[in-house]
GROMACS .gro file of C-alpha atoms in nm:
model
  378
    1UNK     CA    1  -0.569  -1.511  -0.368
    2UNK     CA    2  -0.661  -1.174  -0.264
    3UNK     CA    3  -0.803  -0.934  -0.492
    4UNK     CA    4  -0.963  -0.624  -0.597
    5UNK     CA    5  -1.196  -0.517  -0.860
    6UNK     CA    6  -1.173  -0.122  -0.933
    7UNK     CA    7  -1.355   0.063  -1.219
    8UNK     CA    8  -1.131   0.037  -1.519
    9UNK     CA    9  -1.061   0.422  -1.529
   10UNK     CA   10  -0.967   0.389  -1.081
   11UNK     CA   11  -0.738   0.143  -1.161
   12UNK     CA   12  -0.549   0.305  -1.432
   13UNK     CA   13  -0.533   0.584  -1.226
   14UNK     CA   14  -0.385   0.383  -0.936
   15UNK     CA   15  -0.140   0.211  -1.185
   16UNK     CA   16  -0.026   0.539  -1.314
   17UNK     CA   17   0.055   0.727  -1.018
   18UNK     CA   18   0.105   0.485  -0.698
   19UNK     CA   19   0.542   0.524  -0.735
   20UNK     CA   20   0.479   0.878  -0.827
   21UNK     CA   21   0.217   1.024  -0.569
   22UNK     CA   22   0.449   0.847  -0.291
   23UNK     CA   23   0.840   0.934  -0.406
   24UNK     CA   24   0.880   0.999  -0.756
   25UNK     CA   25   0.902   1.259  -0.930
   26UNK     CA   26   0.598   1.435  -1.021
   27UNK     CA   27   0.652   1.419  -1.472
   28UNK     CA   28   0.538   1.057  -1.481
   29UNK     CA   29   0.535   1.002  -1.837
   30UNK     CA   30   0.265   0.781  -1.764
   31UNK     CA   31   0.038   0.975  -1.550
   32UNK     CA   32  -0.259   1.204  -1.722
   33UNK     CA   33  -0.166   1.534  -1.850
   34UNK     CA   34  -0.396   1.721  -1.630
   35UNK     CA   35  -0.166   1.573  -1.326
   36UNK     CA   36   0.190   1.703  -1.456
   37UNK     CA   37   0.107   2.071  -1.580
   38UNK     CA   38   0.053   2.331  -1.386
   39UNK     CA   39  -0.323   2.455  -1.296
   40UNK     CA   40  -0.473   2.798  -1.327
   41UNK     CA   41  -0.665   2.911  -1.005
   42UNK     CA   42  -0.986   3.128  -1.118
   43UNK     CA   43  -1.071   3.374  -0.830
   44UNK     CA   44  -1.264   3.672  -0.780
   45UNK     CA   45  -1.102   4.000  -0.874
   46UNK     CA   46  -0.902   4.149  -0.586
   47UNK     CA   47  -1.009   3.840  -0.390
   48UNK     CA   48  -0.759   3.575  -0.209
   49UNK     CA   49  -0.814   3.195  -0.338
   50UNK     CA   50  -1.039   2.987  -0.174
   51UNK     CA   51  -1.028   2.629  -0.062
   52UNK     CA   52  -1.300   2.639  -0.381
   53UNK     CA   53  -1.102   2.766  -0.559
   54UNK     CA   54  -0.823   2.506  -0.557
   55UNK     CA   55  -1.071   2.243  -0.645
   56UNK     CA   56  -1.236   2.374  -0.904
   57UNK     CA   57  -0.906   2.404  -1.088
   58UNK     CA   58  -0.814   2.016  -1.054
   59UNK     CA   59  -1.161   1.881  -1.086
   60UNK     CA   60  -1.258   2.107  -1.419
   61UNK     CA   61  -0.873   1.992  -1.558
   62UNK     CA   62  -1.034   1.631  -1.585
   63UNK     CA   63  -1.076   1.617  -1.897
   64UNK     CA   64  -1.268   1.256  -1.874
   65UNK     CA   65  -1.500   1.353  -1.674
   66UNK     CA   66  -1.509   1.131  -1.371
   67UNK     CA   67  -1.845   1.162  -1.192
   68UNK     CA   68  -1.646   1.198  -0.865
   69UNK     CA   69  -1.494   1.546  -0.992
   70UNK     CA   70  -1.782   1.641  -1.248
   71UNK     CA   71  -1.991   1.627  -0.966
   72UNK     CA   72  -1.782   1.821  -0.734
   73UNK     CA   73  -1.717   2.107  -1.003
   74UNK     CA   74  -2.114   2.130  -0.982
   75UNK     CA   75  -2.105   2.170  -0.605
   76UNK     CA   76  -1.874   2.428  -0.644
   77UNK     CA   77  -2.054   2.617  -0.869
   78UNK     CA   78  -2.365   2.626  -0.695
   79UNK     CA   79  -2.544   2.371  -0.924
   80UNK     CA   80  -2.731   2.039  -0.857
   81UNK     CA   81  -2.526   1.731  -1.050
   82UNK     CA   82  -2.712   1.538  -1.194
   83UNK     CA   83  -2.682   1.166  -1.142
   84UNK     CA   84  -2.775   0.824  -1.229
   85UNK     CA   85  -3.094   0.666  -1.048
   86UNK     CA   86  -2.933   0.501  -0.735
   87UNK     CA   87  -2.598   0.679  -0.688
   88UNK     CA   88  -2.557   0.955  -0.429
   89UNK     CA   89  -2.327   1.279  -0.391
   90UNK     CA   90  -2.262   1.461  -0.041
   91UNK     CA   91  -1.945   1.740  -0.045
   92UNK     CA   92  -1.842   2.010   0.242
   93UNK     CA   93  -1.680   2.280   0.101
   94UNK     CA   94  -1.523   2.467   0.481
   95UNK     CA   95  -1.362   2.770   0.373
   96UNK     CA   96  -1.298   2.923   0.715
   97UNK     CA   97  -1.065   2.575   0.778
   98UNK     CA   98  -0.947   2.540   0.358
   99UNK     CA   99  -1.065   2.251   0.329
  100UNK     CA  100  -1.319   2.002   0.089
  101UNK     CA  101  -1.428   1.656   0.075
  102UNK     CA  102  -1.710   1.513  -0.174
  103UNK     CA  103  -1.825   1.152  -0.154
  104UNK     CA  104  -1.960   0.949  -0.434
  105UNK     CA  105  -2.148   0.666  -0.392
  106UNK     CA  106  -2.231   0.447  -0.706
  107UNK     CA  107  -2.581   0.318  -0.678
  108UNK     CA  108  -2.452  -0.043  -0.849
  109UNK     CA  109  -2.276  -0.127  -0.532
  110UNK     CA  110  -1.945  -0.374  -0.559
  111UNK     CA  111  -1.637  -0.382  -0.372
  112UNK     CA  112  -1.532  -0.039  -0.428
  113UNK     CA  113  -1.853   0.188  -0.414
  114UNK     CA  114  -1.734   0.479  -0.254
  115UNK     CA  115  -1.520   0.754  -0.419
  116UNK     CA  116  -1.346   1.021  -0.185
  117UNK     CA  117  -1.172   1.351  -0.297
  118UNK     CA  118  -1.034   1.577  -0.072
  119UNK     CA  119  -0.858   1.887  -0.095
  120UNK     CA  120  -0.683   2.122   0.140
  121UNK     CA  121  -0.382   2.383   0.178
  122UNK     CA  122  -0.145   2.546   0.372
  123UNK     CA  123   0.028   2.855   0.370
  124UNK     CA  124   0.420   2.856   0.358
  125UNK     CA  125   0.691   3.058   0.483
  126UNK     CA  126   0.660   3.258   0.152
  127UNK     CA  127   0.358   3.376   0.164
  128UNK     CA  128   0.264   3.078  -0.087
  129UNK     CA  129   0.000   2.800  -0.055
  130UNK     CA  130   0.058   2.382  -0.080
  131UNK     CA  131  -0.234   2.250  -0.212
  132UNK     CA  132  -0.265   1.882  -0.160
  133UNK     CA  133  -0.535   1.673  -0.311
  134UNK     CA  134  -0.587   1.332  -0.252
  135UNK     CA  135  -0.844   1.064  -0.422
  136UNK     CA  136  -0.934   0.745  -0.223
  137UNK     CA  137  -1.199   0.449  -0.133
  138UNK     CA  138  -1.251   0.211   0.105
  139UNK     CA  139  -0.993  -0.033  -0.070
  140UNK     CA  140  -0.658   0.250  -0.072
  141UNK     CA  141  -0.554   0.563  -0.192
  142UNK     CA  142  -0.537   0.629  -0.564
  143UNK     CA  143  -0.380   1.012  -0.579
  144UNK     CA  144  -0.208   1.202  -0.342
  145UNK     CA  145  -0.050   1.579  -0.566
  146UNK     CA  146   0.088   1.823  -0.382
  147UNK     CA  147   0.117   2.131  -0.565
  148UNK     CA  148   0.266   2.472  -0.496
  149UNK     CA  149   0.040   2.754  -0.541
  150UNK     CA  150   0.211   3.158  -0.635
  151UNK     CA  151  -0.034   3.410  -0.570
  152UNK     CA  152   0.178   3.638  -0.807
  153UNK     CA  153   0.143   3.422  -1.126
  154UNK     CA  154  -0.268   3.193  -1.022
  155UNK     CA  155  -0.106   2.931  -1.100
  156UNK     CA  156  -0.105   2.585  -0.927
  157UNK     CA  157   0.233   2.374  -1.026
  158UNK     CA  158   0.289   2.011  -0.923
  159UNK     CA  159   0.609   1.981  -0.708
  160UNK     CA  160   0.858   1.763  -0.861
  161UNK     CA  161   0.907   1.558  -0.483
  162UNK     CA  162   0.631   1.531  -0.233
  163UNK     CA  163   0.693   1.768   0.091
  164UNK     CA  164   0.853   1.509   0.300
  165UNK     CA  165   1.117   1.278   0.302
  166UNK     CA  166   1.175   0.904   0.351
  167UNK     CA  167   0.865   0.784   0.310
  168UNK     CA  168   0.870   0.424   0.194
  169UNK     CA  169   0.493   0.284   0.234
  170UNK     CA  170   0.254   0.181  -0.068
  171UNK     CA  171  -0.046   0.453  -0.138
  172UNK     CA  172  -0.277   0.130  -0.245
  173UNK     CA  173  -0.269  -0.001   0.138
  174UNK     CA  174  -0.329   0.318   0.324
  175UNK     CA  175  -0.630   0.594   0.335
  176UNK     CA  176  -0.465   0.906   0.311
  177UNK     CA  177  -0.654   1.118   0.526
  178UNK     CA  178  -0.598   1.538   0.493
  179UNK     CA  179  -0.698   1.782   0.778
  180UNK     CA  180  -1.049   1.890   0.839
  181UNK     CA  181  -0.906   2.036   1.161
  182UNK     CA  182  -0.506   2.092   1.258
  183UNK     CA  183  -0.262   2.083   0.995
  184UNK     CA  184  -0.104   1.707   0.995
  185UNK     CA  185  -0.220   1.447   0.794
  186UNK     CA  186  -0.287   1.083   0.846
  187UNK     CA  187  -0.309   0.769   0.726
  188UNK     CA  188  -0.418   0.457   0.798
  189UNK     CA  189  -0.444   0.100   0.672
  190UNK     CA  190  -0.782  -0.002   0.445
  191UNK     CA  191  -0.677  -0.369   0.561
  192UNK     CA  192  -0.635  -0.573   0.861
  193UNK     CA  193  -0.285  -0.714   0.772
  194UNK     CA  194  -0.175  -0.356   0.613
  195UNK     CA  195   0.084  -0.102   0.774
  196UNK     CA  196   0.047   0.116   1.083
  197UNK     CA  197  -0.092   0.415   1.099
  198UNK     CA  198   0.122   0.742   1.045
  199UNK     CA  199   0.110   1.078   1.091
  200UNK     CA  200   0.294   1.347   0.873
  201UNK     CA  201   0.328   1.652   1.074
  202UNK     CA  202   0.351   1.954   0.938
  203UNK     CA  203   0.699   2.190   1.018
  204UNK     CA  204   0.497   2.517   1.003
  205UNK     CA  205   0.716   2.616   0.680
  206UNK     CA  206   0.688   2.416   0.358
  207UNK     CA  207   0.604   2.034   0.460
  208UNK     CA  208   0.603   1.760   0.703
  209UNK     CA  209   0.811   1.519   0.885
  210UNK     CA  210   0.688   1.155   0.926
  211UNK     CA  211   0.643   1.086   1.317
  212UNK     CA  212   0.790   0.762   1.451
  213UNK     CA  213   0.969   0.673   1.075
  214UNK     CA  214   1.267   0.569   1.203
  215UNK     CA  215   1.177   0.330   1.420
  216UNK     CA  216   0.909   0.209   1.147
  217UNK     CA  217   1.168   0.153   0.886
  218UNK     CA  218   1.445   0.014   1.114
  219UNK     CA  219   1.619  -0.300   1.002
  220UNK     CA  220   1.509  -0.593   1.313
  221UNK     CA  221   1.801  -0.718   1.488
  222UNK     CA  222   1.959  -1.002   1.383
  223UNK     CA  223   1.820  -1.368   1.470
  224UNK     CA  224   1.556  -1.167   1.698
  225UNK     CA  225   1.301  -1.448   1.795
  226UNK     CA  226   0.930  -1.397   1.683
  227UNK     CA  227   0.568  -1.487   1.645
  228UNK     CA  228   0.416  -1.565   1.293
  229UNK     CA  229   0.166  -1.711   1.173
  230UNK     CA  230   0.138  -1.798   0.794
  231UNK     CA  231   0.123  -2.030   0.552
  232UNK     CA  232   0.368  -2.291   0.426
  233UNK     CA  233   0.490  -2.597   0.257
  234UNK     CA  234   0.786  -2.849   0.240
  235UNK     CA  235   0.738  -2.808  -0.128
  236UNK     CA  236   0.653  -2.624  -0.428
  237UNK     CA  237   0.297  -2.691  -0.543
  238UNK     CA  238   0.338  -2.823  -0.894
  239UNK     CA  239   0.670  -3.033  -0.773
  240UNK     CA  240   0.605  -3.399  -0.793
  241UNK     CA  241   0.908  -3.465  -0.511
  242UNK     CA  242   1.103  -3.282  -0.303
  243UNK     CA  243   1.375  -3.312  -0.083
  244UNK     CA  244   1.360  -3.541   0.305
  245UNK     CA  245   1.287  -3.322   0.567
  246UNK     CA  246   1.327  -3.432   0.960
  247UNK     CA  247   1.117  -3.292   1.225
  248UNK     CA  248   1.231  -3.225   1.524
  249UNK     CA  249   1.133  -3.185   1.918
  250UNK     CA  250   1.324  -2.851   1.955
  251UNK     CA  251   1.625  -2.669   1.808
  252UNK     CA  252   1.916  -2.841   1.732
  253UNK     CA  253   1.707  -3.132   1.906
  254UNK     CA  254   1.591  -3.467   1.891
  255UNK     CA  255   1.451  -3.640   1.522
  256UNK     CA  256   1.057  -3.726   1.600
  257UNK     CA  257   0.992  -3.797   1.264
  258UNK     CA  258   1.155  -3.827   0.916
  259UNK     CA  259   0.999  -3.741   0.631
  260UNK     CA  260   1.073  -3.913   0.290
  261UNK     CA  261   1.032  -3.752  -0.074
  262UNK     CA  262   0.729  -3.921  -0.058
  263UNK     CA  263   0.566  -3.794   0.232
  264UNK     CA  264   0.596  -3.402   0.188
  265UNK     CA  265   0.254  -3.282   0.062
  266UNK     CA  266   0.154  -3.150   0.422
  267UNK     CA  267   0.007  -2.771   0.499
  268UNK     CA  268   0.187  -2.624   0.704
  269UNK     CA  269   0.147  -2.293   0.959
  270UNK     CA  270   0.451  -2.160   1.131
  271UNK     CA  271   0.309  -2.004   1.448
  272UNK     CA  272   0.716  -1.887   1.544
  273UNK     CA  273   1.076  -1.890   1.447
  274UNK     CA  274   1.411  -1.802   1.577
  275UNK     CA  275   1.795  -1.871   1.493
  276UNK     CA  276   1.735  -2.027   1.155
  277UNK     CA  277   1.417  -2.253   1.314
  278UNK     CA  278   1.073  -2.271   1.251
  279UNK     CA  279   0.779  -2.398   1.448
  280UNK     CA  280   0.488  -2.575   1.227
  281UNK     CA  281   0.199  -2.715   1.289
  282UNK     CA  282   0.102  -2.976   1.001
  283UNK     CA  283  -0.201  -3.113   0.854
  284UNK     CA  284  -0.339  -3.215   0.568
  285UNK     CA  285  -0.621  -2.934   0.505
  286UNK     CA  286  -0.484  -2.610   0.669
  287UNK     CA  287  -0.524  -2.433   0.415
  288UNK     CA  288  -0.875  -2.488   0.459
  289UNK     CA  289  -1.079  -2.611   0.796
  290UNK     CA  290  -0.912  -2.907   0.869
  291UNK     CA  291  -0.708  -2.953   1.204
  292UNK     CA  292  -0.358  -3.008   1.265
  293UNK     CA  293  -0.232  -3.381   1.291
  294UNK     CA  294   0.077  -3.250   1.477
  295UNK     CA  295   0.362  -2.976   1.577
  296UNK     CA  296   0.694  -2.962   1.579
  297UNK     CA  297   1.065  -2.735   1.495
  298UNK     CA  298   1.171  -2.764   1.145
  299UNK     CA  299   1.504  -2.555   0.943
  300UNK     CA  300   1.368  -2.270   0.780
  301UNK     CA  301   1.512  -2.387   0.462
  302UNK     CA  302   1.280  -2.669   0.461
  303UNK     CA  303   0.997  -2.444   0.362
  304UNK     CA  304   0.834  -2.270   0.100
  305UNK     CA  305   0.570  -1.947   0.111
  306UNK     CA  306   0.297  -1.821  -0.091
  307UNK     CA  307   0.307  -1.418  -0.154
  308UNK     CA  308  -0.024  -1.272  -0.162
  309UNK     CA  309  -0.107  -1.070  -0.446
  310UNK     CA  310  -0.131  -0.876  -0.678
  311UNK     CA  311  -0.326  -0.661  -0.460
  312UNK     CA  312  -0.085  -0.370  -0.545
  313UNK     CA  313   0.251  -0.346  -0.574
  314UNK     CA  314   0.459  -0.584  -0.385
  315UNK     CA  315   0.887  -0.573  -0.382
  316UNK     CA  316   1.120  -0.822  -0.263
  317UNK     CA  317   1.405  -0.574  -0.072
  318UNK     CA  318   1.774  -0.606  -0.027
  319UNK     CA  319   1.721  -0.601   0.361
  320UNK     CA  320   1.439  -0.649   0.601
  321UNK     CA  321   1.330  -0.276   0.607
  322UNK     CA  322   1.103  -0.109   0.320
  323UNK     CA  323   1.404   0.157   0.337
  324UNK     CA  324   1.631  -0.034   0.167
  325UNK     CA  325   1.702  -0.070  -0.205
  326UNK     CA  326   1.408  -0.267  -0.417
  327UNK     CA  327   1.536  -0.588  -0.550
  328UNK     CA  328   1.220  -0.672  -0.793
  329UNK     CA  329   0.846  -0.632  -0.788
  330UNK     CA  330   0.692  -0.927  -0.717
  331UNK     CA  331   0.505  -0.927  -1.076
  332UNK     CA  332   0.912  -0.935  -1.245
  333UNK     CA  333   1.011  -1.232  -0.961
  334UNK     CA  334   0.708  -1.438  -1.105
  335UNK     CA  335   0.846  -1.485  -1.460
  336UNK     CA  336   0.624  -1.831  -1.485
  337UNK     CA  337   0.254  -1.871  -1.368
  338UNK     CA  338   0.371  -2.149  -1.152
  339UNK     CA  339   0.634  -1.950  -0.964
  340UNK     CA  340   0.478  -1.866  -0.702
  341UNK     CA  341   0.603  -2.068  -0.378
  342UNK     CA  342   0.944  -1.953  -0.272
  343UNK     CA  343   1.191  -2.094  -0.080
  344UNK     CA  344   1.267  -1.963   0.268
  345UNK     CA  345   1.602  -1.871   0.364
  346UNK     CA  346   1.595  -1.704   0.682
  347UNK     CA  347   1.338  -1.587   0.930
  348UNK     CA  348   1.306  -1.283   1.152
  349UNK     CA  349   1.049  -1.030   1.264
  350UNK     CA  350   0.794  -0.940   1.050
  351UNK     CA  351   1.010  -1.048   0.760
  352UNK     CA  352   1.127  -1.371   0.536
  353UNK     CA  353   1.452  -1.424   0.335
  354UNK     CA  354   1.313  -1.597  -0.013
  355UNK     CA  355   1.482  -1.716  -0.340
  356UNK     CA  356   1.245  -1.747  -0.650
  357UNK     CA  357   1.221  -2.075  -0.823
  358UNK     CA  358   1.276  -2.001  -1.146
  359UNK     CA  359   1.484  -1.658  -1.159
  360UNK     CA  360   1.630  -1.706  -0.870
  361UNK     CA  361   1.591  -1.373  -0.733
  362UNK     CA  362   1.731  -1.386  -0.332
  363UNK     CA  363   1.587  -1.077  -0.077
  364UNK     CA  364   1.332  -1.007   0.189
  365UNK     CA  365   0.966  -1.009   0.163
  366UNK     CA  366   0.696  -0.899   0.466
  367UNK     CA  367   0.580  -1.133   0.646
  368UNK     CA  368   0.210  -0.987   0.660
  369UNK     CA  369   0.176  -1.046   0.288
  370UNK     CA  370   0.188  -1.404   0.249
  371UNK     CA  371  -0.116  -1.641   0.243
  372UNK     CA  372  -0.248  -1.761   0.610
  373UNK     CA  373  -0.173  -1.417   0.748
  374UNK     CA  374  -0.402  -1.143   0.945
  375UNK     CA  375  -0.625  -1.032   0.689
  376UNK     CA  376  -0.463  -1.165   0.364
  377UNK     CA  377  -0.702  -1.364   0.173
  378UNK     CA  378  -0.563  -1.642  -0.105
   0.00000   0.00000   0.00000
């Protein structure tokens, strides 16, 4: 399956904050300390806060000392960090545009060598400042704070809700990237089989608006034919039998072959699907190089599916659209190390209808995450 290694400290971090840099509410119980309380801004007397500014109060709040924000703090303060033979540092600090970004590189290489802080702001209709500061790598986005800034008391106070509303992707599959120029900030997938990009523009006053949301998040019509093209099987794994399945020459066709309980253990890719039918091709290795032996229209409810994972956190909705209400993650459907093939119940665009074999949890997972899709490795 597909998977990540992070530092141990990146990961926590991820863990901690991914539901509450996205939608939650900013007092995470979970999250460090250093991310909940508010921030005092140090600037020179009579003097208006810098982009700097704003960063040396989050980085020197660290109170573990990540070499990502030790060494920015140095930057800042006009003195050369000092790092271990083989890892690099670069950071602009553009004042005229408010806005920083430091890179660090760790000389030991791995999957995940490259750690990203940025930090920009921008001033409100009351004369205040939202600071946002994000933390990513080449594998997702690990913290995204916005905070509101009051020149009256220096201080720099998480907001309880991020500036925007209905926003319903997952921080670890995008880059969150703030403005070096303009005032909108985008994102964009780490991974071939991740989400769309998206830009939140900002409304001039206190926050942004999420171009083209709507449309992203709208439940697919009904029975809407598609193209797919993932994984599957006429089985669970670890069964030793399973129920006959027929193959057909088209919908509601003709019976070209029938398959007994015996005769199940195929691969299968369905390359399309509409009105409750699936089109598979079927081998005995294509889940590897092998070629297919044949193709042909099957019920939907003949198959099973393999969910990716965990790359992050995955949920199994009430509806085919990420707006809808969160049935389970897919860490609480998987109450067994051997549940992990669900039955198909319905097929439409972009999405599959599963139950869980064991819990029997019933709702709609994305199609892109499951095993044999673009960019999903398992």
């Amino acid at each position: 399956m597909k998977t990540n290694l992070f530092w141990t400290r990146s990961l926590a971090l991820l863990l901690a904050l991914l539901a509450f840099s996205s939608a939650a509410p900013a007092q995470d119980d979970d999250s460090p300390d250093y991310f909940r309380r508010p921030l005092r801004v140090q600037t020179a007397a009579g003097k208006q806060p810098t982009i700097a500014d704003f960063a040396r109060a989050f980085a020197s709040a660290d109170q573990e000392k990540d070499p990502l924000f030790s060494a920015t703090l140095a930057r800042i303060d006009g003195r050369q960090p000092k790092l271990p033979q083989g890892d690099r540092f670069t950071c602009l600090i553009d004042r005229p545009h408010g806005y920083l970004r430091a890179c660090y590189t760790f000389g030991e290489g791995g999957i995940d060598p490259n750690q990203i802080l940025e930090v920009c702001y921008w001033r409100t209709d009351t004369d205040h400042r939202l600071v946002a500061v994000c933390s990513y790598s080449d594998i997702g986005t690990y913290i995204l704070i916005f905070y509101d800034y009051n020149p009256a008391t220096g201080l720099m106070t998480p907001l309880t809700q991020p500036p925007f509303e209905d926003f319903h992707e997952l921080l670890g599959e995008l880059i969150v990237q703030l403005p070096s120029e303009g005032k909108d900030i985008h994102t964009k997938s780490w991974w071939a089989g991740g989400p769309a990009s998206l830009t939140l523009r900002w409304n001039g006053r206190d926050g942004f608006t999420l171009v083209d949301a709507a449309e992203r998040y709208r439940q697919p019509a009904p029975n809407q034919p598609t193209t797919c093209d993932f994984l599957a099987l006429f089985k669970p794994e670890v069964t030793t039998g399973g129920e006959p399945v027929d193959l057909y020459d088209a919908p509601d066709g003709k019976v070209i072959r029938h398959l007994t309980d015996k005769e199940l253990d195929y691969d299968l890719r369905v390359k399309r699907a509409e009105n409750g039918w699936a089109y598979v091709d079927y081998g005995n290795n294509l889940l590897g190089a092998g070629s297919s032996e044949g193709s042909a229209w099957v019920r939907c409810t003949s198959l099973y599916v393999l969910p990716a994972g965990p790359v992050y956190t995955n949920y199994i909705y009430a509806e085919p659209t990420r707006a809808s209400h969160r049935v389970a993650t897919f860490n609480e459907a998987q109450d067994n190390s051997s549940d992990i093939w669900w039955k198909v119940l319905e097929i439409r665009k972009g999405w599959v209808k599963i139950r869980t074999t064991h819990l029997g949890i019933t709702g709609w997972i994305e199609a892109r995450i499951l095993c044999g899709s673009e960019g999903v490795d398992c």
